[in-house]
Short mmCIF file of C-alpha atoms in Angstrom, two decimals:
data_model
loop_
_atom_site.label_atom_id
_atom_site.label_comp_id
_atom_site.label_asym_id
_atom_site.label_seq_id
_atom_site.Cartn_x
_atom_site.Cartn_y
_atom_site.Cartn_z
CA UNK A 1 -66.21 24.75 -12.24
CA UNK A 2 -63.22 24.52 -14.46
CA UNK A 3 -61.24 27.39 -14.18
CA UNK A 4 -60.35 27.52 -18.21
CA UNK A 5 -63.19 28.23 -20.26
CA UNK A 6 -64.77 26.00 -22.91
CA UNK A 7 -63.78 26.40 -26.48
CA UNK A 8 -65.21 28.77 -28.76
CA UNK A 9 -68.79 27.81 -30.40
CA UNK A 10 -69.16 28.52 -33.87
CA UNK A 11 -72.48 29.43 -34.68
CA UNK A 12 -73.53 30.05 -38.30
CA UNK A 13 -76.86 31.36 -39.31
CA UNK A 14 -78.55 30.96 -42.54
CA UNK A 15 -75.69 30.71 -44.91
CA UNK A 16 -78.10 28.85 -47.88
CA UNK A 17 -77.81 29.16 -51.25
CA UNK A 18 -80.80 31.70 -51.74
CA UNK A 19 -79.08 33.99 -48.82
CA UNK A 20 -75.19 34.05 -50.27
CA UNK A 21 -76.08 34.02 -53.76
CA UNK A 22 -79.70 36.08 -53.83
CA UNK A 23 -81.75 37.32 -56.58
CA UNK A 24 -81.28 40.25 -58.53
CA UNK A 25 -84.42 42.47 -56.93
CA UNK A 26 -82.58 42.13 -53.90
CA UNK A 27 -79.37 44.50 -55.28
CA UNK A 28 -76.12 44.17 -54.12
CA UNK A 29 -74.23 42.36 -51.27
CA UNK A 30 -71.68 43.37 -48.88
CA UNK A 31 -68.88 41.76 -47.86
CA UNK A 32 -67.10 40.24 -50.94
CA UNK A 33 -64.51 38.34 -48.67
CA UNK A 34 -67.99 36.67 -46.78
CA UNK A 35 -67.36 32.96 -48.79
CA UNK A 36 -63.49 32.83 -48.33
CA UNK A 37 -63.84 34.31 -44.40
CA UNK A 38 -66.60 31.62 -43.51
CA UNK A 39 -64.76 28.86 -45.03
CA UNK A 40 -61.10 29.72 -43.21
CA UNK A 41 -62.88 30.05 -39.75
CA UNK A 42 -64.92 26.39 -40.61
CA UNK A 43 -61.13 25.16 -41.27
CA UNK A 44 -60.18 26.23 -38.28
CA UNK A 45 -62.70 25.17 -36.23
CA UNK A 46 -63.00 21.25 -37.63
CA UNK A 47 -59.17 21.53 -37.38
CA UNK A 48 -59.39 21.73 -33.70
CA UNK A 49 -62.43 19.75 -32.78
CA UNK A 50 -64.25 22.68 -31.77
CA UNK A 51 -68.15 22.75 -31.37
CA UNK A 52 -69.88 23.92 -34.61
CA UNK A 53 -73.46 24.96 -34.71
CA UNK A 54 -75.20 25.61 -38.31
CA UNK A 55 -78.79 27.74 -38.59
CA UNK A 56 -81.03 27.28 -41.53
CA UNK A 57 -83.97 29.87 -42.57
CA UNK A 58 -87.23 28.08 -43.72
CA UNK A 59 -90.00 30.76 -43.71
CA UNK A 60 -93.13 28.58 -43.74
CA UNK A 61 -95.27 31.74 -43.39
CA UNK A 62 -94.71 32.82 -46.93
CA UNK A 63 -93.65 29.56 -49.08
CA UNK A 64 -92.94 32.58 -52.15
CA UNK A 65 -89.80 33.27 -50.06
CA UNK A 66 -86.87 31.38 -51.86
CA UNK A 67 -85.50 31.28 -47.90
CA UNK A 68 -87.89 28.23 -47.41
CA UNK A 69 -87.84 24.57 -48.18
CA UNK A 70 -90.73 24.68 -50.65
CA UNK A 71 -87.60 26.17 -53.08
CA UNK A 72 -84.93 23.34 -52.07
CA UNK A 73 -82.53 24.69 -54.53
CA UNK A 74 -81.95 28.36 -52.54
CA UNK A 75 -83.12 26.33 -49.36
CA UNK A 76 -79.95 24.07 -49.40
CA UNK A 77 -76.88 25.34 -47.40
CA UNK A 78 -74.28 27.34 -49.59
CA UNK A 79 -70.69 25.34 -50.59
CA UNK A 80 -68.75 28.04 -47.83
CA UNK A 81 -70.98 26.62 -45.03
CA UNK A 82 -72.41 22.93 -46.11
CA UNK A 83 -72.23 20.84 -42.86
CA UNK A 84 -70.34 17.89 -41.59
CA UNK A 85 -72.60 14.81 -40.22
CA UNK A 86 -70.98 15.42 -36.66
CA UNK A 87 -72.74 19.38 -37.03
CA UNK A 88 -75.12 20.06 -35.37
CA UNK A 89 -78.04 21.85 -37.46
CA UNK A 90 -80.80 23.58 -36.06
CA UNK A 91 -84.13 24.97 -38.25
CA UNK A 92 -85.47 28.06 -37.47
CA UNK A 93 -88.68 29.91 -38.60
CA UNK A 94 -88.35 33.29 -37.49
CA UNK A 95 -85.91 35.86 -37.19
CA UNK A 96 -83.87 34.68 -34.01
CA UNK A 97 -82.17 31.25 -34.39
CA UNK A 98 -83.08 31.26 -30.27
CA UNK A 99 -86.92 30.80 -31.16
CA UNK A 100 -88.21 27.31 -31.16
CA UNK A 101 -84.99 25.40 -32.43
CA UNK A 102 -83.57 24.12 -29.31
CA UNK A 103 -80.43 26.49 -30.18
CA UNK A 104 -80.00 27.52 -25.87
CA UNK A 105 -80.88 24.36 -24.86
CA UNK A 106 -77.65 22.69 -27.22
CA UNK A 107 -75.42 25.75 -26.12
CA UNK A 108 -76.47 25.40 -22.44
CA UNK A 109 -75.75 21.97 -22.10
CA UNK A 110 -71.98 22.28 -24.48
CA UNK A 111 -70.90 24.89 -21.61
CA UNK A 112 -72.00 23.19 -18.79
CA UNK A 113 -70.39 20.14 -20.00
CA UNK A 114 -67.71 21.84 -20.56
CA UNK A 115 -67.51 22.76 -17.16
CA UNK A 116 -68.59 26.77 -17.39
CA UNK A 117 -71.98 28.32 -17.06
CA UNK A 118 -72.50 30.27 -20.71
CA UNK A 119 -68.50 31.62 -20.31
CA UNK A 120 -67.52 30.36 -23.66
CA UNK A 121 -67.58 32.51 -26.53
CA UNK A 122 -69.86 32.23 -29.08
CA UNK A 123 -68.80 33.30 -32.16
CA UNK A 124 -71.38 34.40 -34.50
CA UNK A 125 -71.00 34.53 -38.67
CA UNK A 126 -74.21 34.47 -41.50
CA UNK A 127 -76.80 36.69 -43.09
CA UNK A 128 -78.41 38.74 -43.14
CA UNK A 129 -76.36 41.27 -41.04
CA UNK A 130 -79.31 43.57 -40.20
CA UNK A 131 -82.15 41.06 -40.10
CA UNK A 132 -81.17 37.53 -38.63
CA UNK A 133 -77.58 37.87 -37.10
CA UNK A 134 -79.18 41.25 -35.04
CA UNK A 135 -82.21 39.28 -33.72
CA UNK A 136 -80.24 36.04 -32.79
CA UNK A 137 -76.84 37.97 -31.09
CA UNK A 138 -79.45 40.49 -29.12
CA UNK A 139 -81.39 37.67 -27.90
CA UNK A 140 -78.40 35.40 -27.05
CA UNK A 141 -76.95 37.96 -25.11
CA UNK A 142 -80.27 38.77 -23.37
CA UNK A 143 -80.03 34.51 -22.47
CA UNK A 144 -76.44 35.39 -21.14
CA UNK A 145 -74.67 34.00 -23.35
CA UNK A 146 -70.97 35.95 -24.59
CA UNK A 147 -71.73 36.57 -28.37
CA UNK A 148 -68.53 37.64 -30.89
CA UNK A 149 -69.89 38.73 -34.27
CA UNK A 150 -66.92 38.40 -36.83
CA UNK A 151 -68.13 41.71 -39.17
CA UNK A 152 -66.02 40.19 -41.92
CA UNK A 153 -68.19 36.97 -42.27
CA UNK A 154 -71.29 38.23 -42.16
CA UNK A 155 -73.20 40.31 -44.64
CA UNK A 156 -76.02 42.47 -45.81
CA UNK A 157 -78.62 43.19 -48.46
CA UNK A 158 -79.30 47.14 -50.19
CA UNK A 159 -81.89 48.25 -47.69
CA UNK A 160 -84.58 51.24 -48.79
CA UNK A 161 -84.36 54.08 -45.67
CA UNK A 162 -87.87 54.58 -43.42
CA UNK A 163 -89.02 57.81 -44.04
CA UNK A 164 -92.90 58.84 -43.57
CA UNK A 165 -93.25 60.32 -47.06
CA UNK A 166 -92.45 56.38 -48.28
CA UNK A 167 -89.38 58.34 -50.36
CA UNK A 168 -86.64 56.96 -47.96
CA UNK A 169 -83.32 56.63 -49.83
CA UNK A 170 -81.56 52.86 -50.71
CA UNK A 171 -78.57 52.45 -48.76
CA UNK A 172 -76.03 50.12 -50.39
CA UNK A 173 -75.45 46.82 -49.12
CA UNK A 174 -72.33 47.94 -47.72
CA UNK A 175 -73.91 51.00 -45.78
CA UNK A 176 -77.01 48.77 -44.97
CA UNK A 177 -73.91 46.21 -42.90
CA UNK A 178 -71.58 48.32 -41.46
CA UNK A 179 -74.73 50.37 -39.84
CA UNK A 180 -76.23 46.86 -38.39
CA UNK A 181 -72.59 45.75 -36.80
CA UNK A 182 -72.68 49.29 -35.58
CA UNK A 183 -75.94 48.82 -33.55
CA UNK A 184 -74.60 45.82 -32.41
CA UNK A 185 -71.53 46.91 -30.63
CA UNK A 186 -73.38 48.41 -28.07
CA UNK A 187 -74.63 44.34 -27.09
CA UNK A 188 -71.51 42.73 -28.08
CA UNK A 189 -67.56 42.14 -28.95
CA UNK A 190 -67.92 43.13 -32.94
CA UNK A 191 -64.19 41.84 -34.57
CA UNK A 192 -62.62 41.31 -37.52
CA UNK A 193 -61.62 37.80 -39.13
CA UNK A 194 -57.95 38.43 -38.56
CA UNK A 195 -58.14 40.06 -34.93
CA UNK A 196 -59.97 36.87 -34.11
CA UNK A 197 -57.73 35.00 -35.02
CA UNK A 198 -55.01 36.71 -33.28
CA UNK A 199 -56.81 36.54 -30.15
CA UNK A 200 -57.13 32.86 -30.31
CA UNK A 201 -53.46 32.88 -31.23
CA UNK A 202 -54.14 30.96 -34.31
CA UNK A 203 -53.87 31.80 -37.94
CA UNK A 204 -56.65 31.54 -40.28
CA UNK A 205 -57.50 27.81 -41.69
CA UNK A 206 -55.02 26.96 -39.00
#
């Protein structure tokens, strides 16, 4: 085994169209840097040849979600995360991009190629923070692999509160994110766009 580790896998999940840019019932997002964050670390990834992974949503159990190819226009991936040829894409129907795709298989066989055994980071960006990036980092980590979440490129939805009485409050999509990367940093490394990039030793779009 080599002793250095592989490069850094980018992995983004369902950064579409009808997921950056969604329809009014669904409030609010979070994260207003999400477009310019996800674009500076694809830069920066293409600019050193590293492995980039893309995840689309198409939820062919309700074809009335605009997250499905039955509406191409909110289907297609968004301008921040449209895909090279040499990408790899992967399309998922349920919440976890680990679920029927082939997603460990690809990430298995980049590492051992690479010469480690699911060492390399994999550094996780998308939507929706509390929905698809939780299922697909808590099940990647449960596969062993070493999942980074960079908080800055991902975001949330408003989210209505559980509460039995049905008169649970709406969190804003700010609370809704910044409570999902929370439960998440008991399974992973949770970071920041520029702390990432310091780690690296890079600079953003680098």
């Amino acid at each position: 085994m080599s002793s250095e580790l592989p490069p850094p896998v980018l992995l983004l999940i369902d950064l579409q169209q009808g997921m950056v840019s969604g329809p009014p019932e669904w409030g609010s997002r979070s994260t207003p840097s999400l477009v310019e964050n996800v674009t500076s670390l694809l830069l920066t990834w293409r600019s050193k040849a590293w492995p980039i992974l893309h995840v689309q949503h198409d939820d062919i159990a309700d074809p009335t979600n605009i997250i499905s190819a039955t509406h191409p226009e909110a289907f297609a991936f968004h301008a921040c995360a449209m895909p090279l040829e040499s990408e790899n894409r992967f399309v998922k129907h349920t919440g976890g991009a680990f679920v029927g795709t082939g997603l460990e298989e690809a990430l298995t066989k980049y590492v051992e190629s690479s010469g480690g055994w699911k060492e390399g980071k994999v550094v996780v960006v998308g939507m929706d923070s509390a929905q698809c990036i939780n299922s697909t980092v808590r099940h990647g980590v449960d596969l062993g692999f070493d999942m980074v979440v960079v908080g800055d490129a991902c975001a949330s939805y408003e989210l209505k509160a559980w509460k039995s009485d049905g008169k649970g409050e709406l969190l804003s999509a700010e609370d809704t994110h910044a409570a999902a990367m929370g439960m998440l940093e008991s399974y992973c490394k949770v970071t920041s766009l520029d702390k990432l990039m310091t780690v690296l030793g890079l600079e953003s779009g680098e």
